XYZ file of C-alpha atoms in Angstrom:
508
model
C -48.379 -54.034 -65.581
C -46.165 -55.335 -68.246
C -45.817 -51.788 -69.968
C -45.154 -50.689 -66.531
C -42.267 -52.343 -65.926
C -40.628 -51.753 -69.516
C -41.435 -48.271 -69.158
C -39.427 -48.319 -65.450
C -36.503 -50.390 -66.604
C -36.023 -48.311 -69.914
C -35.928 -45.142 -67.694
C -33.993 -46.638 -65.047
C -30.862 -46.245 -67.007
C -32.030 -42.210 -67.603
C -32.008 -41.732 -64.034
C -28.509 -42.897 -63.713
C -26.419 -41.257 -66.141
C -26.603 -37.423 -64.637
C -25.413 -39.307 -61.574
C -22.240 -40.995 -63.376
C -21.559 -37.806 -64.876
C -21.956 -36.093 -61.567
C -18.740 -37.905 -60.251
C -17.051 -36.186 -63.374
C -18.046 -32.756 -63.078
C -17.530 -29.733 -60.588
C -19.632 -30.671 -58.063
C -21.054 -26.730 -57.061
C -22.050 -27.839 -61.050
C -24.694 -29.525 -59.484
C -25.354 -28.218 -55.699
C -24.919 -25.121 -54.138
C -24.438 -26.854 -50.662
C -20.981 -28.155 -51.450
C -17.826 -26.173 -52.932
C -16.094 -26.857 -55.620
C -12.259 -27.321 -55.365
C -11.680 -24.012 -56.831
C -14.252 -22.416 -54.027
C -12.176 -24.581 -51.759
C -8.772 -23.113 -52.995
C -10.383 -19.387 -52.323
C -11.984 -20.193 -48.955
C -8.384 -21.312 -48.012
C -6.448 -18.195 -49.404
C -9.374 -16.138 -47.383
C -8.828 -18.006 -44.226
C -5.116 -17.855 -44.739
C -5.412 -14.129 -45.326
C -7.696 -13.105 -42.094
C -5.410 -15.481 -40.147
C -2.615 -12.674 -41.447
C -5.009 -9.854 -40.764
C -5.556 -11.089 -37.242
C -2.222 -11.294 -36.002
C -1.223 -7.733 -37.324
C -4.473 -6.373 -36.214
C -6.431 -5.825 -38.642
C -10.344 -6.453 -39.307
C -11.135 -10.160 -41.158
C -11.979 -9.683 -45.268
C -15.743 -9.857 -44.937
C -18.349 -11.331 -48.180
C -21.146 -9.324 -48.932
C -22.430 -13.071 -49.384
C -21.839 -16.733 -47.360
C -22.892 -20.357 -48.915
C -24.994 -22.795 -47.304
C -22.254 -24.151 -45.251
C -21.680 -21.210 -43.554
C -17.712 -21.044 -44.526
C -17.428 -21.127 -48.594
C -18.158 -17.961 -50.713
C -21.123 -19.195 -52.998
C -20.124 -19.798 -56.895
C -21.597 -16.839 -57.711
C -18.897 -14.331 -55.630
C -16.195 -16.399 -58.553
C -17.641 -13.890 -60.944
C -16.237 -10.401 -58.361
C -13.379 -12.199 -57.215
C -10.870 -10.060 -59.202
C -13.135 -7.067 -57.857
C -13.002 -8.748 -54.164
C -8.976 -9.012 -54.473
C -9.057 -5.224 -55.052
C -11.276 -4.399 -52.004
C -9.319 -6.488 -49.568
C -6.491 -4.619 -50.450
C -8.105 -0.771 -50.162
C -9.487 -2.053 -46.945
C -5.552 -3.289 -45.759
C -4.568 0.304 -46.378
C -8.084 1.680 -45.060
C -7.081 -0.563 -41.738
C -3.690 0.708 -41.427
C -4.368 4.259 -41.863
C -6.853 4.048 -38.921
C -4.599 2.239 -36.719
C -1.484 4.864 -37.970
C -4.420 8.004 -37.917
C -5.731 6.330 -34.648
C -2.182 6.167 -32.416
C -0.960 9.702 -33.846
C -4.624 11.279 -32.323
C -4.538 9.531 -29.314
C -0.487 10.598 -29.033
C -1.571 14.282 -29.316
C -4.314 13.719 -27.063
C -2.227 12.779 -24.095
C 0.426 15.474 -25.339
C -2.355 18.484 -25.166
C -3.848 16.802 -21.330
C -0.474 16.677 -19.883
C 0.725 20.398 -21.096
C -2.944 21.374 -19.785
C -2.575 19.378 -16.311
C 1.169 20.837 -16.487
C -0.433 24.811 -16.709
C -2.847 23.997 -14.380
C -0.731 22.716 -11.590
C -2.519 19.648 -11.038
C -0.360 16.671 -10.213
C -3.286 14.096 -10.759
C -1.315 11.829 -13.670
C -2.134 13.582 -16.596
C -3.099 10.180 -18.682
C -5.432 8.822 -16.046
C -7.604 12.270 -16.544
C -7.506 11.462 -20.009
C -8.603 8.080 -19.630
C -11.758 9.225 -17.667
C -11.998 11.984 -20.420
C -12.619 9.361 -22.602
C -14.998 7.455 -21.135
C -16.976 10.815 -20.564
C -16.693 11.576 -23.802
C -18.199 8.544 -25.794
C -21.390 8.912 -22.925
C -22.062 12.276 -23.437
C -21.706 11.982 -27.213
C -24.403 8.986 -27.577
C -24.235 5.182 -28.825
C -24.379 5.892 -31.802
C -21.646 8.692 -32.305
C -19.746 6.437 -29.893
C -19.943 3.326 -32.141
C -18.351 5.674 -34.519
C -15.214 6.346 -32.497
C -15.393 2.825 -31.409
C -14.924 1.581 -34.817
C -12.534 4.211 -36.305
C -9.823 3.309 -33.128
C -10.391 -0.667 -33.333
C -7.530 -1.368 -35.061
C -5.872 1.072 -32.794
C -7.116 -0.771 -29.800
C -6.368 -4.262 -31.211
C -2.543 -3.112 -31.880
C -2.136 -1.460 -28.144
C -3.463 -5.152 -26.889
C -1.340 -7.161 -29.139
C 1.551 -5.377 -27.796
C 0.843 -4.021 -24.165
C 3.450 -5.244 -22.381
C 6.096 -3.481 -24.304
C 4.958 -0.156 -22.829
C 5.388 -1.153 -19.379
C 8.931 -3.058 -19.423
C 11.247 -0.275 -19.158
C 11.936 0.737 -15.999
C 11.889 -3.237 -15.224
C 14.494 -3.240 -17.560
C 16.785 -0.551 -15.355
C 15.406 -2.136 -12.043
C 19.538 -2.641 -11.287
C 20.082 0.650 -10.989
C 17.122 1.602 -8.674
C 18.277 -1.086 -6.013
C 22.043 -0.073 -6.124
C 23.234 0.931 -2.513
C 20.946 -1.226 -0.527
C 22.211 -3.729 1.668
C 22.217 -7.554 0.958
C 19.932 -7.971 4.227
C 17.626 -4.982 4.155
C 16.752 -5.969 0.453
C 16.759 -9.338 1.739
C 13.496 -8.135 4.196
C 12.175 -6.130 1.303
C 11.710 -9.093 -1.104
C 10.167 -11.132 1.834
C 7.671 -7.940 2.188
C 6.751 -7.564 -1.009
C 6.552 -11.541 -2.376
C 4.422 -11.966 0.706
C 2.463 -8.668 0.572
C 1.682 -9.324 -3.472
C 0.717 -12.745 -2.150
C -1.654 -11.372 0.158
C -3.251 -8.665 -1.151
C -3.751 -10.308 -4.517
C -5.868 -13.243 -2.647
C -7.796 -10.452 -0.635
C -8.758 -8.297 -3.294
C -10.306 -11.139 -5.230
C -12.071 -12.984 -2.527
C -13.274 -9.534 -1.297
C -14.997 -8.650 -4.825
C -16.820 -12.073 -5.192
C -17.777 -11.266 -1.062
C -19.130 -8.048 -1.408
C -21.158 -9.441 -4.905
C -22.469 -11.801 -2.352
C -23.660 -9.275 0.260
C -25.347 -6.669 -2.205
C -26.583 -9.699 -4.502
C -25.289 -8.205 -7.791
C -26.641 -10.287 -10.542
C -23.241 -11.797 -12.053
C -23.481 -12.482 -16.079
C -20.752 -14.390 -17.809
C -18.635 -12.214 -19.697
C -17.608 -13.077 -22.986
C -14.126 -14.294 -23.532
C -12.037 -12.343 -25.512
C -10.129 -14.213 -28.746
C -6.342 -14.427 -27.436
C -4.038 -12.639 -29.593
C -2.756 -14.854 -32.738
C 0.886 -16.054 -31.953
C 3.330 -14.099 -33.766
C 4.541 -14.665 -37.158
C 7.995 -15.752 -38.062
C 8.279 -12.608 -40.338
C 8.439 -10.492 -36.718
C 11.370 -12.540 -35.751
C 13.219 -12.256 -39.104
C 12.559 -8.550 -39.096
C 13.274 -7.943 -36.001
C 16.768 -10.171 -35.606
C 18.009 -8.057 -38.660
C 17.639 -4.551 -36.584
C 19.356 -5.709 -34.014
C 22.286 -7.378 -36.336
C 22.657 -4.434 -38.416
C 22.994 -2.051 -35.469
C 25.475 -4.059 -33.900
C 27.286 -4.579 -36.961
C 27.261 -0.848 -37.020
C 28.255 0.248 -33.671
C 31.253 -2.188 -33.817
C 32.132 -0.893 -37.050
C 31.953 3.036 -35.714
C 34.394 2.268 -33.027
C 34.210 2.591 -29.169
C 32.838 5.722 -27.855
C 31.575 7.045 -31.092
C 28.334 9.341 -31.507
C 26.756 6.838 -34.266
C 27.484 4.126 -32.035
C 25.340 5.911 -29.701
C 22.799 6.461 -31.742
C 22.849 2.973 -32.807
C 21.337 2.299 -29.013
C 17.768 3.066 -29.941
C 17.127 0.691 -32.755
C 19.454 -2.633 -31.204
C 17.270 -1.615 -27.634
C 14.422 -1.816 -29.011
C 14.721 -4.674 -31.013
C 16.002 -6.772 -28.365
C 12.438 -5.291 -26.466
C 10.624 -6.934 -29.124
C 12.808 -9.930 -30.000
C 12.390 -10.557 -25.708
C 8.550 -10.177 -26.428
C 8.145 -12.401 -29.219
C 10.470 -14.951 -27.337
C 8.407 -14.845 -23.933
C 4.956 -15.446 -26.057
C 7.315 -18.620 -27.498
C 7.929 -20.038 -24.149
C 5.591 -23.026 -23.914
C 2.696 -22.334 -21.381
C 3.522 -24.942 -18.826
C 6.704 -23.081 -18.076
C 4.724 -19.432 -18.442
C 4.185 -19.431 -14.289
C 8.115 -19.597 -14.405
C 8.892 -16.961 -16.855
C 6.016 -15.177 -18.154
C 6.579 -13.248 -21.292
C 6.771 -9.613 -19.330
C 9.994 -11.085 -17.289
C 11.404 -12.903 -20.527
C 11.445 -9.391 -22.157
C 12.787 -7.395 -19.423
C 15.886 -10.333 -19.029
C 16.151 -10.255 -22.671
C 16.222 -6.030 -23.211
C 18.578 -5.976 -20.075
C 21.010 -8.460 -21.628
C 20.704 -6.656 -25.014
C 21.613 -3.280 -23.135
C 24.623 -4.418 -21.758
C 25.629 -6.292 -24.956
C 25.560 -3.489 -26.986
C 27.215 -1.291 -23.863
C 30.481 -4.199 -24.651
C 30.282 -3.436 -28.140
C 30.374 0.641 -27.740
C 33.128 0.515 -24.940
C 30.774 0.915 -21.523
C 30.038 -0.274 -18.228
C 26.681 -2.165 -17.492
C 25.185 0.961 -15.735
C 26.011 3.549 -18.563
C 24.557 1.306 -20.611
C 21.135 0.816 -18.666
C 21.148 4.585 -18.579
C 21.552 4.586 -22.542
C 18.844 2.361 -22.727
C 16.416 4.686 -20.721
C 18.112 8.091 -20.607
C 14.794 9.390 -18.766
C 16.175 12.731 -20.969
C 19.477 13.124 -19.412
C 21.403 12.113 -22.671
C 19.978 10.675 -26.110
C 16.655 9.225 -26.926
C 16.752 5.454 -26.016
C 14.534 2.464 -26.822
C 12.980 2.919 -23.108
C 12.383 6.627 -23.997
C 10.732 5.911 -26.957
C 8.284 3.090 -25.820
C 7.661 5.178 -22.175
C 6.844 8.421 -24.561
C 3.830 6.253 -26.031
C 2.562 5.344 -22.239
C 0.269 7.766 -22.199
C -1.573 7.321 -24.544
C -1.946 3.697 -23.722
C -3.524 4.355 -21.352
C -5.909 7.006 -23.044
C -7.271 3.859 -24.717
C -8.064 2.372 -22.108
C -11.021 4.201 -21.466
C -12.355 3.008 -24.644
C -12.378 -0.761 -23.237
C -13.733 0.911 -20.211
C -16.699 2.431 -22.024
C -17.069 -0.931 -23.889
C -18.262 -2.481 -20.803
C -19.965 0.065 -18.890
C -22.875 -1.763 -18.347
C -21.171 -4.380 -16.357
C -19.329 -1.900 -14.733
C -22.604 0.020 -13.945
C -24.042 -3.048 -12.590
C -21.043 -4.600 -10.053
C -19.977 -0.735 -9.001
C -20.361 -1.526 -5.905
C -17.654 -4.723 -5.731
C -15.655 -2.487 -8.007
C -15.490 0.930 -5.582
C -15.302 -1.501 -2.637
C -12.903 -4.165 -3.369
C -10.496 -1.412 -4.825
C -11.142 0.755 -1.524
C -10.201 -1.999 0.772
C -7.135 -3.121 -1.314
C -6.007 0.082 -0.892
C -6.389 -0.377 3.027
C -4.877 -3.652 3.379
C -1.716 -3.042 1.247
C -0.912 0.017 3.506
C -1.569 -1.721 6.646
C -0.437 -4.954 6.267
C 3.390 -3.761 4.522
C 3.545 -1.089 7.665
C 3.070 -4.553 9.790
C 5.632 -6.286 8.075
C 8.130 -4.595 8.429
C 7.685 -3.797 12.077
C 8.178 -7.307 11.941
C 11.367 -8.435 10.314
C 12.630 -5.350 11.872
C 12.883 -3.234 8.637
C 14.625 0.232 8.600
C 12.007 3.082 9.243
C 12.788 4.958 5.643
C 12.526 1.806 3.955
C 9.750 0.378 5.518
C 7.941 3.875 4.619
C 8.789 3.510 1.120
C 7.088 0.134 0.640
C 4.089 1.135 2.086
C 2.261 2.300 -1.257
C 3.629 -0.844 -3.434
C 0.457 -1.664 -5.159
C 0.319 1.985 -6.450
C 1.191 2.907 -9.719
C 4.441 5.014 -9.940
C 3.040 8.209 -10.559
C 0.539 8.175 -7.305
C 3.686 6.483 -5.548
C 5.997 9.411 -5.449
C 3.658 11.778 -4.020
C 2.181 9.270 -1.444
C 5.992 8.833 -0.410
C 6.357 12.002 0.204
C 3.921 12.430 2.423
C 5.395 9.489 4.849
C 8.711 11.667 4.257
C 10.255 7.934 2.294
C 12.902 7.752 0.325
C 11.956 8.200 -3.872
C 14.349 5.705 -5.296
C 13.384 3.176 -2.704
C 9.681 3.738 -3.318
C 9.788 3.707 -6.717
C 12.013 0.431 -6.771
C 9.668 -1.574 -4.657
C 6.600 -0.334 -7.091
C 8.838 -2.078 -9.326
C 9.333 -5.081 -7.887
C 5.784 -5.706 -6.700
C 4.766 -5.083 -10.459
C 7.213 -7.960 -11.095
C 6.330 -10.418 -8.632
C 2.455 -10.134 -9.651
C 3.277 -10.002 -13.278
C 5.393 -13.815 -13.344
C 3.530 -15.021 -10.324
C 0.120 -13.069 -9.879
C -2.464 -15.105 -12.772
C -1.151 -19.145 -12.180
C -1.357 -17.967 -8.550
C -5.451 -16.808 -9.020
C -5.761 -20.038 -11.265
C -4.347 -22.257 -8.579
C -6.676 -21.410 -5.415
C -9.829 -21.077 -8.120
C -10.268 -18.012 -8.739
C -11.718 -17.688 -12.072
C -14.156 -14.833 -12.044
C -12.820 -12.264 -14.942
C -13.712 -9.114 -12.314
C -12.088 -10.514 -9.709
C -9.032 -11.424 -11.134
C -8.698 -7.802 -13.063
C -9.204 -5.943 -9.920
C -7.016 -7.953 -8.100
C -3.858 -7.982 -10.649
C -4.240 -4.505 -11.442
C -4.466 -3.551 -7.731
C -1.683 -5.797 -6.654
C 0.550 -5.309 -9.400
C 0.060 -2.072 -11.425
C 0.371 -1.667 -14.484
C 2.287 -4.556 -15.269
C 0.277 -6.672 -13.570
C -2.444 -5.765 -16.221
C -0.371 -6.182 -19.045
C 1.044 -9.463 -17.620
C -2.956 -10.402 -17.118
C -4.797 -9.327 -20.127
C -1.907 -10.104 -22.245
C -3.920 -14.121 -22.409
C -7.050 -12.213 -20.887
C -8.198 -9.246 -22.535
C -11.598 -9.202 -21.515
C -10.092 -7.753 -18.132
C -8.763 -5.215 -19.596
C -11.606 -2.498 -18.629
C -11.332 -3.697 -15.061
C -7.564 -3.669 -14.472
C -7.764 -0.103 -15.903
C -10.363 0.663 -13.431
C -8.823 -0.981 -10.781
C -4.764 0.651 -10.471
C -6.576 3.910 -11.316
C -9.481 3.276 -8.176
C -6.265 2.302 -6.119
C -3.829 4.938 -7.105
C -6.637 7.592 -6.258
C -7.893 5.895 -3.087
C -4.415 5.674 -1.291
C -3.681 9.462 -2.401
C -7.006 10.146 0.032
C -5.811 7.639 2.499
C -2.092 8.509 2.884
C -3.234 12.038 2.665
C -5.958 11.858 5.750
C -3.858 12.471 9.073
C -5.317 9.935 11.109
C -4.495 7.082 8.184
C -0.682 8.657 7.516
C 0.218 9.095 11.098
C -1.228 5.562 12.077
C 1.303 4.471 9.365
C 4.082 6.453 10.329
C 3.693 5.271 13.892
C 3.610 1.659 12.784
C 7.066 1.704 11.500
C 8.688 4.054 13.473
């Protein structure tokens, strides 16, 4: 017993020296469950980089290898980090020549449908066919050829979401010059129509979807919620700021009236798009309900328009029409961001595609929500404005508000309604649900991702689903699905004589 203990106490002291020295050392020296400061450093620098990565767009750095915690690189990536630092960078350029190779396909994509719809005759929107091309497409050619596409367009698809609401902003932006010549008390009636009408049909369209999931008992499975895009870094604003100084600086130095000072229009528009864009995602959210970022940048462009209309020696509405020509004088910054419409929506039907199996399973909420939307937007404006009383042309051109423009026209035509007037009021519905439309869903409960897609999208158009999936874009897929369902289904309504002449006989 008494060698025992001497033989304990003299190795007592053996036992506790690695541990002193343990305090001293690296500690990875010791475990491979806990990082070193230098694996520390790295882990920082990578989080720091895919934080970067993120908000441009672009897939995270991936390890071929993780630590035990899940988070560190283990001590033996320190070895390949010079090789890791040179991979990171190949895949940056690798990322951006996808999202560069990716825009440019889908750009001559919706070029070649449109000159084919164009030959054809068909006046079906040209980018909505593609859309559905798209989706047919990546089913026909398999999952796994699919996953192919799906993973060459990502960053593609990431950029188009990051930025969505840039797309749809100007003809909000020249909304002035569409209500020009109506009267203080007839636009008066409209805005009561429409506020009340987005009000309406918004609530309807969602309460109907989660109704007729009810009835037909479709099994309803969360859907995951997509990561909200990364707020914007203050590199954007710098660059951004400087465009739109140093085209200033140069149409005031050209002179009044010059062609360079024209010219100049393009890049001080469109930096005052984005600069309104990255100021309307700045706006804190309690006062989003108030001025959600879609408004901010259509106030912002529209100030920057006439701004730089002072500085070149114009009027307010020659400056508008500078800032989207529609191709009656030079390219402007609302030319160049409606040219790339198209194939926005192209893309979509890659989100569509993405979810196809819960668009499969709730079909029938989808085709019948969207169907009855339809119904109750033309019905209950034509009631409206019988009324307040509303003039007969104008009360005809509100009647397809909740369709997008390019179904609009056509419908208007039918009811024999004034173009300008219909086009306007597509407008303004599409900014009454895009400020007003989500806190509005939020505040009676209505949280359901379907619902609220469907019934944005329907309501509001197009920018109702940028205003929506711009903090929501796992609704994406159904807001596409839903202002192209609409847009369709009121073409066959307004087009069926007992559903147009109804109408007509409404209003008068």
């Amino acid at each position: 017993m008494q060698l025992g203990v001497k033989l304990e106490s003299c190795a007592r002291p053996q036992l506790h020296k690695p541990a002193r020295r343990s305090r001293m050392l690296p500690i990875a020296a010791l475990s491979g469950d806990v990082p070193s400061d230098a694996h520390r450093r790295k882990a920082e620098a990578r989080a720091w980089i895919n934080a970067w990565r993120a908000r441009t767009g672009l897939a995270p750095m991936t390890s071929s290898s993780v630590s035990i915690t899940g988070i560190l690189p283990p001590p033996s990536a320190a070895a390949s980090s010079s090789a890791g630092a040179t991979g990171g960078f190949g895949s940056d350029i690798g990322e951006y020549v996808k999202l560069l190779t990716g825009l440019g396909t889908l750009y001559a994509l919706d070029m070649a449908i449109k000159k084919a719809f164009t030959s054809a005759h068909i006046t079906f929107p040209s980018a909505l066919g593609g859309m559905f091309g798209v989706v047919a497409l990546l089913l026909a050619v398999g999952e796994s050829t699919a996953s192919k596409f799906l993973a060459f367009y990502t960053p593609t698809l990431n950029w188009i979401a990051k930025w969505l609401p840039l797309f749809y902003v100007a003809s909000l932006v020249t909304l002035p010059l569409a209500l020009k010549g109506i009267a203080g008390s007839e636009l008066l009636k409209i805005m009561v129509i429409l506020g009340a009408g987005m009000a309406a049909t918004l609530l309807f369209t969602a309460q109907v979807t989660v109704f007729i999931r009810e009835v037909v008992r479709t099994e309803n499975k969360e859907i995951a919620k997509a990561k909200p895009a990364s707020p914007f870094l203050p590199s954007h604003f710098a660059a951004w700021g400087a465009v739109a100084a140093a085209s200033l600086a140069v149409t005031a130095v050209s002179g009044a009236g010059s062609s360079l000072g024209a010219q100049m229009a393009l890049p001080f528009g469109l930096a005052a798009t984005v600069g309104g864009y990255l100021l309307g995602n700045a706006v804190p959210k309690n006062l989003q309900g108030l001025l959600h970022p879609v408004v901010v940048t259509a106030i912002v462009a529209n100030a920057g328009a006439a701004l730089h209309g002072v500085v070149y020696g114009v009027g307010y509405d020659t400056s508008l029409k500078m800032y989207y020509s529609k191709g009656q004088g030079l390219l402007g910054a609302g030319d160049f961001l409606m040219a790339f419409l198209g194939c926005v929506i192209v893309s979509f039907g890659f989100r569509i595609y993405q979810q196809r199996e819960t668009l499969r399973r709730h079909a029938p909420e989808i085709l019948g929500a969207t169907f009855l939307s339809a119904l109750f937007s033309f019905y209950s404006t034509a009631f409206a404005a019988k009324l307040l009383a509303l003039n007969s042309d104008l009360a005809r051109a509100l009647i397809p508000r909740s369709v997008t423009v390019a179904l609009a026209l056509p419908i208007a035509t039918q009811l024999d309604a004034p173009l300008s007037i219909t086009a306007a009021a597509v407008l303004l519905q599409g900014l009454l649900g895009a400020n007003f439309g989500p806190n509005l869903m939020t505040a009676v409960g209505i949280k359901d991702t379907i619902a609220r897609g469907l019934a944005a999208a329907g309501t509001a158009g197009g920018l109702g689903t940028a205003s929506l999936t711009s903090k929501e874009p796992e609704a994406l897929p159904f807001c596409a699905l839903s202002y192209s369902l609409v847009g369709i289904l009121s073409t066959f309504l307004a087009a069926t004589p007992i559903v147009r002449n109804s109408l007509i006989a409404i209003v008068g």
